[in-house]
Amino acid sequence: MSVRIHLFVAILTACFVSQANAITLETVLQATLERNPAIQEAKSGLEQAAGQRLVFRSVAWPDAELGVPAGVQAGHRSGESGVKGFGLGRGTLTQTLFNAGLPASMRRGNVEVLIAQQQLNVAVVEQLHAARLAFYAALYNQSLESVRREQQRRLQENVATQRTRFEAGLADKGALTSATVQASELETQIEGAHRAYLEAQLQLAQAMAINPASASLPEPEGELQSFPMRVDLDAETAAALQRRADLKLAHLFVRAANEDQRIIAADYYPIVTGSLPGEYVPVTGIHREGSTSKTQDFIGSEIREKATSTWRVIDNGQVGGAVLKARSVKEINELTCRKLEANIPRELSRIADWLKATDERERSLAGASEAAEESARVIQQNVGSGLVSPLDYRVTQNAYLETKSGLLEAIYQHNVAVAEWDRATGRYFQFSDDNTKSR
């Protein structure tokens, strides 16, 4: 798994421009994979499943018991008198010769381990995906805060210009007030972006198992970028149906429920058990429990073999009810599996449309952002000389801010859509050599 994760990280980090020694996406994903509590818990579940498999397989294994009774024998009987000690060895070896549920029990043990493995895979996908989205959100809100602070700086320069013009008698107090209000309006937006950035930092710390009380919050550095993405919806849908970890887990739950039903239904058939009890007596004259004559006493070591068979001839509903319950669980799991299979094509189609929409919106806003920036620059040069009214300056700056913020949001949404596409297609574990399909 670690090799595949490294490949995935290499693909993802190609979308970022990061400084040296910064907390990159690769660092976040690697720390999440190694220290995330949910992933660690899933790994423990895999160890528990290995033990549970031994329980299922124990039906086929022999059962051996060994005992060493010892004590003191006293009393009087014909030909005997006095008190004497005794000790003997007793052992029993029992082996199931026929059990209709044995094959199903062996398969059920294997399925238990497979379920734990897929549960680990599902946990890895969920936690890595959550860490990735938190990283994107942190970069987005960090950039958004930077854009709004730059805009606030420009508006504060306009306030200084209008104050100078007001003091020189070239502008009225209304223009100064309007410029001051416009600059102060951005404070709320800046604080909102900063709070969102802190929230993303906390989510990253949670994914990376970092305690904020004893360590500083992670500070992702870099710049969100996006590249055109081509998708083959039909091919990716077929591949996702084969490699999605949650779908594999759903299929395994169906198999497990089917084997559970077989194990329970095996009680309808007879069970044949063979046993080989043996007793080792170092001395003679030791009374058996409940014996009334010498002929029933231990006269030496002995081994006896026997076979027993049990068969539930009349079912009082215990087995039948359990079978019906297991069948109901299997049918519910089958329904859940079919719903998941039917939802995957719809989900991929939705994400593909999302990717297309974000690409188109980004291209549109890229051109509008350049035009708005140039217009804002020209207006800013003319507002100081009074050639442009403060209202025109305010409208232009607001348009530039909205366009710049919209472009940044479009890039962020594109990265989120790519992450959702990787999750929906199962690409957190499967990658091809052709990276142009995912980036």
PDB file of N, CA, C and O in Angstrom, residues 368-436:
ATOM      1  N   ALA A 368     -11.712  37.618 -17.526  1.00  0.00           N
ATOM      2  CA  ALA A 368     -12.382  38.730 -16.850  1.00  0.00           C
ATOM      3  C   ALA A 368     -11.510  39.311 -15.752  1.00  0.00           C
ATOM      4  O   ALA A 368     -11.524  40.528 -15.510  1.00  0.00           O
ATOM      5  N   SER A 369     -10.725  38.460 -15.079  1.00  0.00           N
ATOM      6  CA  SER A 369      -9.867  38.939 -14.002  1.00  0.00           C
ATOM      7  C   SER A 369      -8.771  39.846 -14.546  1.00  0.00           C
ATOM      8  O   SER A 369      -8.447  40.885 -13.937  1.00  0.00           O
ATOM      9  N   GLU A 370      -8.200  39.486 -15.678  1.00  0.00           N
ATOM     10  CA  GLU A 370      -7.158  40.344 -16.270  1.00  0.00           C
ATOM     11  C   GLU A 370      -7.731  41.696 -16.668  1.00  0.00           C
ATOM     12  O   GLU A 370      -7.109  42.741 -16.427  1.00  0.00           O
ATOM     13  N   ALA A 371      -8.933  41.677 -17.266  1.00  0.00           N
ATOM     14  CA  ALA A 371      -9.554  42.933 -17.669  1.00  0.00           C
ATOM     15  C   ALA A 371      -9.907  43.791 -16.462  1.00  0.00           C
ATOM     16  O   ALA A 371      -9.701  45.018 -16.454  1.00  0.00           O
ATOM     17  N   ALA A 372     -10.434  43.140 -15.393  1.00  0.00           N
ATOM     18  CA  ALA A 372     -10.809  43.880 -14.191  1.00  0.00           C
ATOM     19  C   ALA A 372      -9.596  44.451 -13.490  1.00  0.00           C
ATOM     20  O   ALA A 372      -9.635  45.576 -12.956  1.00  0.00           O
ATOM     21  N   GLU A 373      -8.481  43.729 -13.492  1.00  0.00           N
ATOM     22  CA  GLU A 373      -7.269  44.225 -12.849  1.00  0.00           C
ATOM     23  C   GLU A 373      -6.715  45.437 -13.597  1.00  0.00           C
ATOM     24  O   GLU A 373      -6.277  46.420 -12.988  1.00  0.00           O
ATOM     25  N   GLU A 374      -6.720  45.368 -14.914  1.00  0.00           N
ATOM     26  CA  GLU A 374      -6.242  46.499 -15.701  1.00  0.00           C
ATOM     27  C   GLU A 374      -7.137  47.718 -15.501  1.00  0.00           C
ATOM     28  O   GLU A 374      -6.651  48.855 -15.360  1.00  0.00           O
ATOM     29  N   SER A 375      -8.449  47.503 -15.480  1.00  0.00           N
ATOM     30  CA  SER A 375      -9.379  48.608 -15.267  1.00  0.00           C
ATOM     31  C   SER A 375      -9.187  49.226 -13.889  1.00  0.00           C
ATOM     32  O   SER A 375      -9.196  50.457 -13.739  1.00  0.00           O
ATOM     33  N   ALA A 376      -8.997  48.377 -12.852  1.00  0.00           N
ATOM     34  CA  ALA A 376      -8.779  48.892 -11.500  1.00  0.00           C
ATOM     35  C   ALA A 376      -7.491  49.687 -11.417  1.00  0.00           C
ATOM     36  O   ALA A 376      -7.402  50.706 -10.709  1.00  0.00           O
ATOM     37  N   ARG A 377      -6.470  49.257 -12.134  1.00  0.00           N
ATOM     38  CA  ARG A 377      -5.192  49.982 -12.108  1.00  0.00           C
ATOM     39  C   ARG A 377      -5.340  51.369 -12.730  1.00  0.00           C
ATOM     40  O   ARG A 377      -4.836  52.363 -12.198  1.00  0.00           O
ATOM     41  N   VAL A 378      -6.055  51.454 -13.870  1.00  0.00           N
ATOM     42  CA  VAL A 378      -6.252  52.743 -14.532  1.00  0.00           C
ATOM     43  C   VAL A 378      -7.088  53.677 -13.670  1.00  0.00           C
ATOM     44  O   VAL A 378      -6.778  54.873 -13.513  1.00  0.00           O
ATOM     45  N   ILE A 379      -8.169  53.150 -13.091  1.00  0.00           N
ATOM     46  CA  ILE A 379      -9.030  53.972 -12.242  1.00  0.00           C
ATOM     47  C   ILE A 379      -8.272  54.471 -11.030  1.00  0.00           C
ATOM     48  O   ILE A 379      -8.424  55.626 -10.602  1.00  0.00           O
ATOM     49  N   GLN A 380      -7.410  53.633 -10.453  1.00  0.00           N
ATOM     50  CA  GLN A 380      -6.653  54.038  -9.276  1.00  0.00           C
ATOM     51  C   GLN A 380      -5.684  55.179  -9.606  1.00  0.00           C
ATOM     52  O   GLN A 380      -5.443  56.073  -8.792  1.00  0.00           O
ATOM     53  N   GLN A 381      -5.146  55.177 -10.804  1.00  0.00           N
ATOM     54  CA  GLN A 381      -4.239  56.255 -11.208  1.00  0.00           C
ATOM     55  C   GLN A 381      -4.973  57.581 -11.393  1.00  0.00           C
ATOM     56  O   GLN A 381      -4.423  58.649 -11.131  1.00  0.00           O
ATOM     57  N   ASN A 382      -6.226  57.491 -11.814  1.00  0.00           N
ATOM     58  CA  ASN A 382      -6.983  58.716 -12.106  1.00  0.00           C
ATOM     59  C   ASN A 382      -7.780  59.249 -10.925  1.00  0.00           C
ATOM     60  O   ASN A 382      -8.191  60.408 -10.935  1.00  0.00           O
ATOM     61  N   VAL A 383      -8.032  58.407  -9.925  1.00  0.00           N
ATOM     62  CA  VAL A 383      -8.865  58.871  -8.824  1.00  0.00           C
ATOM     63  C   VAL A 383      -8.129  59.906  -7.983  1.00  0.00           C
ATOM     64  O   VAL A 383      -8.744  60.796  -7.379  1.00  0.00           O
ATOM     65  N   GLY A 384      -6.808  59.804  -7.923  1.00  0.00           N
ATOM     66  CA  GLY A 384      -6.055  60.758  -7.115  1.00  0.00           C
ATOM     67  C   GLY A 384      -6.098  62.169  -7.689  1.00  0.00           C
ATOM     68  O   GLY A 384      -6.048  63.158  -6.940  1.00  0.00           O
ATOM     69  N   SER A 385      -6.198  62.258  -8.998  1.00  0.00           N
ATOM     70  CA  SER A 385      -6.238  63.578  -9.634  1.00  0.00           C
ATOM     71  C   SER A 385      -7.648  64.110  -9.789  1.00  0.00           C
ATOM     72  O   SER A 385      -7.824  65.217 -10.311  1.00  0.00           O
ATOM     73  N   GLY A 386      -8.612  63.332  -9.359  1.00  0.00           N
ATOM     74  CA  GLY A 386      -9.990  63.784  -9.409  1.00  0.00           C
ATOM     75  C   GLY A 386     -10.656  63.558 -10.744  1.00  0.00           C
ATOM     76  O   GLY A 386     -11.780  64.037 -10.964  1.00  0.00           O
ATOM     77  N   LEU A 387      -9.985  62.875 -11.683  1.00  0.00           N
ATOM     78  CA  LEU A 387     -10.583  62.610 -12.990  1.00  0.00           C
ATOM     79  C   LEU A 387     -11.675  61.549 -12.919  1.00  0.00           C
ATOM     80  O   LEU A 387     -12.514  61.460 -13.814  1.00  0.00           O
ATOM     81  N   VAL A 388     -11.627  60.737 -11.855  1.00  0.00           N
ATOM     82  CA  VAL A 388     -12.612  59.661 -11.669  1.00  0.00           C
ATOM     83  C   VAL A 388     -13.245  59.849 -10.310  1.00  0.00           C
ATOM     84  O   VAL A 388     -12.559  60.150  -9.323  1.00  0.00           O
ATOM     85  N   SER A 389     -14.526  59.653 -10.236  1.00  0.00           N
ATOM     86  CA  SER A 389     -15.239  59.827  -8.978  1.00  0.00           C
ATOM     87  C   SER A 389     -14.954  58.673  -8.024  1.00  0.00           C
ATOM     88  O   SER A 389     -14.645  57.558  -8.458  1.00  0.00           O
ATOM     89  N   PRO A 390     -15.075  58.892  -6.722  1.00  0.00           N
ATOM     90  CA  PRO A 390     -14.898  57.806  -5.755  1.00  0.00           C
ATOM     91  C   PRO A 390     -15.876  56.663  -5.968  1.00  0.00           C
ATOM     92  O   PRO A 390     -15.569  55.497  -5.692  1.00  0.00           O
ATOM     93  N   LEU A 391     -17.066  57.008  -6.451  1.00  0.00           N
ATOM     94  CA  LEU A 391     -18.042  55.942  -6.705  1.00  0.00           C
ATOM     95  C   LEU A 391     -17.554  55.001  -7.801  1.00  0.00           C
ATOM     96  O   LEU A 391     -17.653  53.772  -7.676  1.00  0.00           O
ATOM     97  N   ASP A 392     -16.993  55.571  -8.882  1.00  0.00           N
ATOM     98  CA  ASP A 392     -16.450  54.726  -9.951  1.00  0.00           C
ATOM     99  C   ASP A 392     -15.292  53.869  -9.437  1.00  0.00           C
ATOM    100  O   ASP A 392     -15.151  52.695  -9.807  1.00  0.00           O
ATOM    101  N   TYR A 393     -14.477  54.474  -8.594  1.00  0.00           N
ATOM    102  CA  TYR A 393     -13.359  53.709  -8.023  1.00  0.00           C
ATOM    103  C   TYR A 393     -13.872  52.549  -7.174  1.00  0.00           C
ATOM    104  O   TYR A 393     -13.357  51.434  -7.249  1.00  0.00           O
ATOM    105  N   ARG A 394     -14.885  52.831  -6.375  1.00  0.00           N
ATOM    106  CA  ARG A 394     -15.439  51.793  -5.505  1.00  0.00           C
ATOM    107  C   ARG A 394     -16.044  50.672  -6.330  1.00  0.00           C
ATOM    108  O   ARG A 394     -15.838  49.485  -6.045  1.00  0.00           O
ATOM    109  N   VAL A 395     -16.807  51.018  -7.366  1.00  0.00           N
ATOM    110  CA  VAL A 395     -17.412  49.994  -8.217  1.00  0.00           C
ATOM    111  C   VAL A 395     -16.340  49.152  -8.905  1.00  0.00           C
ATOM    112  O   VAL A 395     -16.437  47.924  -8.987  1.00  0.00           O
ATOM    113  N   THR A 396     -15.304  49.809  -9.392  1.00  0.00           N
ATOM    114  CA  THR A 396     -14.233  49.094 -10.083  1.00  0.00           C
ATOM    115  C   THR A 396     -13.490  48.151  -9.146  1.00  0.00           C
ATOM    116  O   THR A 396     -13.197  46.999  -9.504  1.00  0.00           O
ATOM    117  N   GLN A 397     -13.187  48.622  -7.956  1.00  0.00           N
ATOM    118  CA  GLN A 397     -12.471  47.778  -7.001  1.00  0.00           C
ATOM    119  C   GLN A 397     -13.327  46.591  -6.557  1.00  0.00           C
ATOM    120  O   GLN A 397     -12.824  45.475  -6.408  1.00  0.00           O
ATOM    121  N   ASN A 398     -14.612  46.829  -6.344  1.00  0.00           N
ATOM    122  CA  ASN A 398     -15.501  45.725  -5.969  1.00  0.00           C
ATOM    123  C   ASN A 398     -15.581  44.693  -7.091  1.00  0.00           C
ATOM    124  O   ASN A 398     -15.597  43.482  -6.838  1.00  0.00           O
ATOM    125  N   ALA A 399     -15.651  45.170  -8.334  1.00  0.00           N
ATOM    126  CA  ALA A 399     -15.697  44.247  -9.468  1.00  0.00           C
ATOM    127  C   ALA A 399     -14.405  43.435  -9.561  1.00  0.00           C
ATOM    128  O   ALA A 399     -14.432  42.220  -9.823  1.00  0.00           O
ATOM    129  N   TYR A 400     -13.267  44.095  -9.319  1.00  0.00           N
ATOM    130  CA  TYR A 400     -11.996  43.386  -9.359  1.00  0.00           C
ATOM    131  C   TYR A 400     -11.912  42.341  -8.247  1.00  0.00           C
ATOM    132  O   TYR A 400     -11.463  41.207  -8.462  1.00  0.00           O
ATOM    133  N   LEU A 401     -12.382  42.708  -7.056  1.00  0.00           N
ATOM    134  CA  LEU A 401     -12.345  41.778  -5.928  1.00  0.00           C
ATOM    135  C   LEU A 401     -13.239  40.566  -6.194  1.00  0.00           C
ATOM    136  O   LEU A 401     -12.844  39.423  -5.949  1.00  0.00           O
ATOM    137  N   GLU A 402     -14.428  40.802  -6.692  1.00  0.00           N
ATOM    138  CA  GLU A 402     -15.342  39.698  -6.979  1.00  0.00           C
ATOM    139  C   GLU A 402     -14.790  38.787  -8.074  1.00  0.00           C
ATOM    140  O   GLU A 402     -14.890  37.558  -7.979  1.00  0.00           O
ATOM    141  N   THR A 403     -14.197  39.378  -9.092  1.00  0.00           N
ATOM    142  CA  THR A 403     -13.639  38.570 -10.186  1.00  0.00           C
ATOM    143  C   THR A 403     -12.445  37.752  -9.711  1.00  0.00           C
ATOM    144  O   THR A 403     -12.326  36.560 -10.018  1.00  0.00           O
ATOM    145  N   LYS A 404     -11.557  38.400  -8.947  1.00  0.00           N
ATOM    146  CA  LYS A 404     -10.378  37.697  -8.436  1.00  0.00           C
ATOM    147  C   LYS A 404     -10.782  36.579  -7.474  1.00  0.00           C
ATOM    148  O   LYS A 404     -10.267  35.455  -7.544  1.00  0.00           O
ATOM    149  N   SER A 405     -11.725  36.881  -6.596  1.00  0.00           N
ATOM    150  CA  SER A 405     -12.200  35.865  -5.658  1.00  0.00           C
ATOM    151  C   SER A 405     -12.913  34.742  -6.396  1.00  0.00           C
ATOM    152  O   SER A 405     -12.787  33.557  -6.041  1.00  0.00           O
ATOM    153  N   GLY A 406     -13.688  35.094  -7.421  1.00  0.00           N
ATOM    154  CA  GLY A 406     -14.371  34.071  -8.203  1.00  0.00           C
ATOM    155  C   GLY A 406     -13.404  33.152  -8.921  1.00  0.00           C
ATOM    156  O   GLY A 406     -13.621  31.938  -8.987  1.00  0.00           O
ATOM    157  N   LEU A 407     -12.321  33.705  -9.474  1.00  0.00           N
ATOM    158  CA  LEU A 407     -11.313  32.881 -10.135  1.00  0.00           C
ATOM    159  C   LEU A 407     -10.638  31.949  -9.145  1.00  0.00           C
ATOM    160  O   LEU A 407     -10.419  30.759  -9.433  1.00  0.00           O
ATOM    161  N   LEU A 408     -10.310  32.469  -7.969  1.00  0.00           N
ATOM    162  CA  LEU A 408      -9.681  31.644  -6.946  1.00  0.00           C
ATOM    163  C   LEU A 408     -10.615  30.521  -6.506  1.00  0.00           C
ATOM    164  O   LEU A 408     -10.197  29.373  -6.330  1.00  0.00           O
ATOM    165  N   GLU A 409     -11.898  30.841  -6.357  1.00  0.00           N
ATOM    166  CA  GLU A 409     -12.867  29.821  -5.972  1.00  0.00           C
ATOM    167  C   GLU A 409     -13.025  28.770  -7.068  1.00  0.00           C
ATOM    168  O   GLU A 409     -13.180  27.577  -6.774  1.00  0.00           O
ATOM    169  N   ALA A 410     -12.991  29.195  -8.335  1.00  0.00           N
ATOM    170  CA  ALA A 410     -13.101  28.247  -9.443  1.00  0.00           C
ATOM    171  C   ALA A 410     -11.931  27.265  -9.449  1.00  0.00           C
ATOM    172  O   ALA A 410     -12.106  26.061  -9.675  1.00  0.00           O
ATOM    173  N   ILE A 411     -10.714  27.779  -9.191  1.00  0.00           N
ATOM    174  CA  ILE A 411      -9.544  26.896  -9.117  1.00  0.00           C
ATOM    175  C   ILE A 411      -9.672  25.931  -7.941  1.00  0.00           C
ATOM    176  O   ILE A 411      -9.361  24.735  -8.051  1.00  0.00           O
ATOM    177  N   TYR A 412     -10.153  26.455  -6.813  1.00  0.00           N
ATOM    178  CA  TYR A 412     -10.355  25.599  -5.637  1.00  0.00           C
ATOM    179  C   TYR A 412     -11.397  24.522  -5.914  1.00  0.00           C
ATOM    180  O   TYR A 412     -11.184  23.331  -5.601  1.00  0.00           O
ATOM    181  N   GLN A 413     -12.505  24.905  -6.517  1.00  0.00           N
ATOM    182  CA  GLN A 413     -13.548  23.936  -6.833  1.00  0.00           C
ATOM    183  C   GLN A 413     -13.047  22.887  -7.819  1.00  0.00           C
ATOM    184  O   GLN A 413     -13.433  21.712  -7.747  1.00  0.00           O
ATOM    185  N   HIS A 414     -12.185  23.285  -8.737  1.00  0.00           N
ATOM    186  CA  HIS A 414     -11.627  22.322  -9.683  1.00  0.00           C
ATOM    187  C   HIS A 414     -10.765  21.287  -8.949  1.00  0.00           C
ATOM    188  O   HIS A 414     -10.854  20.083  -9.232  1.00  0.00           O
ATOM    189  N   ASN A 415      -9.949  21.743  -8.008  1.00  0.00           N
ATOM    190  CA  ASN A 415      -9.123  20.805  -7.245  1.00  0.00           C
ATOM    191  C   ASN A 415      -9.974  19.875  -6.399  1.00  0.00           C
ATOM    192  O   ASN A 415      -9.685  18.679  -6.274  1.00  0.00           O
ATOM    193  N   VAL A 416     -11.033  20.412  -5.807  1.00  0.00           N
ATOM    194  CA  VAL A 416     -11.938  19.567  -5.025  1.00  0.00           C
ATOM    195  C   VAL A 416     -12.620  18.544  -5.921  1.00  0.00           C
ATOM    196  O   VAL A 416     -12.773  17.370  -5.553  1.00  0.00           O
ATOM    197  N   ALA A 417     -13.024  18.970  -7.115  1.00  0.00           N
ATOM    198  CA  ALA A 417     -13.672  18.043  -8.050  1.00  0.00           C
ATOM    199  C   ALA A 417     -12.715  16.931  -8.478  1.00  0.00           C
ATOM    200  O   ALA A 417     -13.105  15.767  -8.604  1.00  0.00           O
ATOM    201  N   VAL A 418     -11.444  17.283  -8.687  1.00  0.00           N
ATOM    202  CA  VAL A 418     -10.446  16.263  -9.038  1.00  0.00           C
ATOM    203  C   VAL A 418     -10.275  15.268  -7.886  1.00  0.00           C
ATOM    204  O   VAL A 418     -10.157  14.053  -8.091  1.00  0.00           O
ATOM    205  N   ALA A 419     -10.249  15.788  -6.660  1.00  0.00           N
ATOM    206  CA  ALA A 419     -10.136  14.901  -5.497  1.00  0.00           C
ATOM    207  C   ALA A 419     -11.344  13.972  -5.405  1.00  0.00           C
ATOM    208  O   ALA A 419     -11.206  12.771  -5.119  1.00  0.00           O
ATOM    209  N   GLU A 420     -12.534  14.516  -5.641  1.00  0.00           N
ATOM    210  CA  GLU A 420     -13.736  13.683  -5.617  1.00  0.00           C
ATOM    211  C   GLU A 420     -13.698  12.644  -6.737  1.00  0.00           C
ATOM    212  O   GLU A 420     -14.157  11.515  -6.559  1.00  0.00           O
ATOM    213  N   TRP A 421     -13.167  13.019  -7.872  1.00  0.00           N
ATOM    214  CA  TRP A 421     -13.053  12.066  -8.977  1.00  0.00           C
ATOM    215  C   TRP A 421     -12.104  10.924  -8.624  1.00  0.00           C
ATOM    216  O   TRP A 421     -12.381   9.750  -8.892  1.00  0.00           O
ATOM    217  N   ASP A 422     -10.970  11.268  -8.021  1.00  0.00           N
ATOM    218  CA  ASP A 422     -10.024  10.225  -7.593  1.00  0.00           C
ATOM    219  C   ASP A 422     -10.653   9.297  -6.569  1.00  0.00           C
ATOM    220  O   ASP A 422     -10.427   8.081  -6.588  1.00  0.00           O
ATOM    221  N   ARG A 423     -11.439   9.867  -5.646  1.00  0.00           N
ATOM    222  CA  ARG A 423     -12.097   9.022  -4.649  1.00  0.00           C
ATOM    223  C   ARG A 423     -13.163   8.141  -5.294  1.00  0.00           C
ATOM    224  O   ARG A 423     -13.236   6.939  -5.022  1.00  0.00           O
ATOM    225  N   ALA A 424     -13.983   8.714  -6.154  1.00  0.00           N
ATOM    226  CA  ALA A 424     -15.092   7.971  -6.746  1.00  0.00           C
ATOM    227  C   ALA A 424     -14.627   6.889  -7.704  1.00  0.00           C
ATOM    228  O   ALA A 424     -15.312   5.876  -7.885  1.00  0.00           O
ATOM    229  N   THR A 425     -13.463   7.077  -8.334  1.00  0.00           N
ATOM    230  CA  THR A 425     -12.946   6.075  -9.258  1.00  0.00           C
ATOM    231  C   THR A 425     -11.988   5.090  -8.590  1.00  0.00           C
ATOM    232  O   THR A 425     -11.481   4.182  -9.259  1.00  0.00           O
ATOM    233  N   GLY A 426     -11.737   5.262  -7.295  1.00  0.00           N
ATOM    234  CA  GLY A 426     -10.835   4.354  -6.596  1.00  0.00           C
ATOM    235  C   GLY A 426      -9.377   4.594  -6.890  1.00  0.00           C
ATOM    236  O   GLY A 426      -8.553   3.677  -6.764  1.00  0.00           O
ATOM    237  N   ARG A 427      -9.014   5.810  -7.274  1.00  0.00           N
ATOM    238  CA  ARG A 427      -7.640   6.089  -7.659  1.00  0.00           C
ATOM    239  C   ARG A 427      -6.702   6.300  -6.482  1.00  0.00           C
ATOM    240  O   ARG A 427      -5.522   6.556  -6.685  1.00  0.00           O
ATOM    241  N   TYR A 428      -7.179   6.210  -5.283  1.00  0.00           N
ATOM    242  CA  TYR A 428      -6.268   6.328  -4.145  1.00  0.00           C
ATOM    243  C   TYR A 428      -5.387   5.088  -4.020  1.00  0.00           C
ATOM    244  O   TYR A 428      -4.415   5.084  -3.274  1.00  0.00           O
ATOM    245  N   PHE A 429      -5.737   4.015  -4.747  1.00  0.00           N
ATOM    246  CA  PHE A 429      -4.934   2.796  -4.691  1.00  0.00           C
ATOM    247  C   PHE A 429      -4.507   2.297  -6.067  1.00  0.00           C
ATOM    248  O   PHE A 429      -3.644   1.451  -6.174  1.00  0.00           O
ATOM    249  N   GLN A 430      -5.140   2.786  -7.126  1.00  0.00           N
ATOM    250  CA  GLN A 430      -4.837   2.299  -8.464  1.00  0.00           C
ATOM    251  C   GLN A 430      -4.420   3.467  -9.352  1.00  0.00           C
ATOM    252  O   GLN A 430      -5.135   4.453  -9.464  1.00  0.00           O
ATOM    253  N   PHE A 431      -3.262   3.332 -10.007  1.00  0.00           N
ATOM    254  CA  PHE A 431      -2.773   4.397 -10.870  1.00  0.00           C
ATOM    255  C   PHE A 431      -2.146   3.781 -12.113  1.00  0.00           C
ATOM    256  O   PHE A 431      -1.583   2.708 -12.074  1.00  0.00           O
ATOM    257  N   SER A 432      -2.276   4.495 -13.208  1.00  0.00           N
ATOM    258  CA  SER A 432      -1.640   4.074 -14.437  1.00  0.00           C
ATOM    259  C   SER A 432      -0.427   4.947 -14.708  1.00  0.00           C
ATOM    260  O   SER A 432      -0.201   5.960 -14.055  1.00  0.00           O
ATOM    261  N   ASP A 433       0.355   4.568 -15.727  1.00  0.00           N
ATOM    262  CA  ASP A 433       1.523   5.365 -16.083  1.00  0.00           C
ATOM    263  C   ASP A 433       1.140   6.646 -16.799  1.00  0.00           C
ATOM    264  O   ASP A 433       1.930   7.580 -16.886  1.00  0.00           O
ATOM    265  N   ASP A 434      -0.082   6.696 -17.339  1.00  0.00           N
ATOM    266  CA  ASP A 434      -0.536   7.877 -18.057  1.00  0.00           C
ATOM    267  C   ASP A 434      -1.202   8.824 -17.085  1.00  0.00           C
ATOM    268  O   ASP A 434      -2.352   8.654 -16.717  1.00  0.00           O
ATOM    269  N   ASN A 435      -0.470   9.858 -16.636  1.00  0.00           N
ATOM    270  CA  ASN A 435      -0.998  10.786 -15.651  1.00  0.00           C
ATOM    271  C   ASN A 435      -1.847  11.880 -16.277  1.00  0.00           C
ATOM    272  O   ASN A 435      -2.466  12.658 -15.552  1.00  0.00           O
ATOM    273  N   THR A 436      -1.898  11.954 -17.603  1.00  0.00           N
ATOM    274  CA  THR A 436      -2.664  13.015 -18.239  1.00  0.00           C
ATOM    275  C   THR A 436      -4.143  12.842 -18.044  1.00  0.00           C
ATOM    276  O   THR A 436      -4.908  13.787 -18.191  1.00  0.00           O
TER     277      THR A 436
END
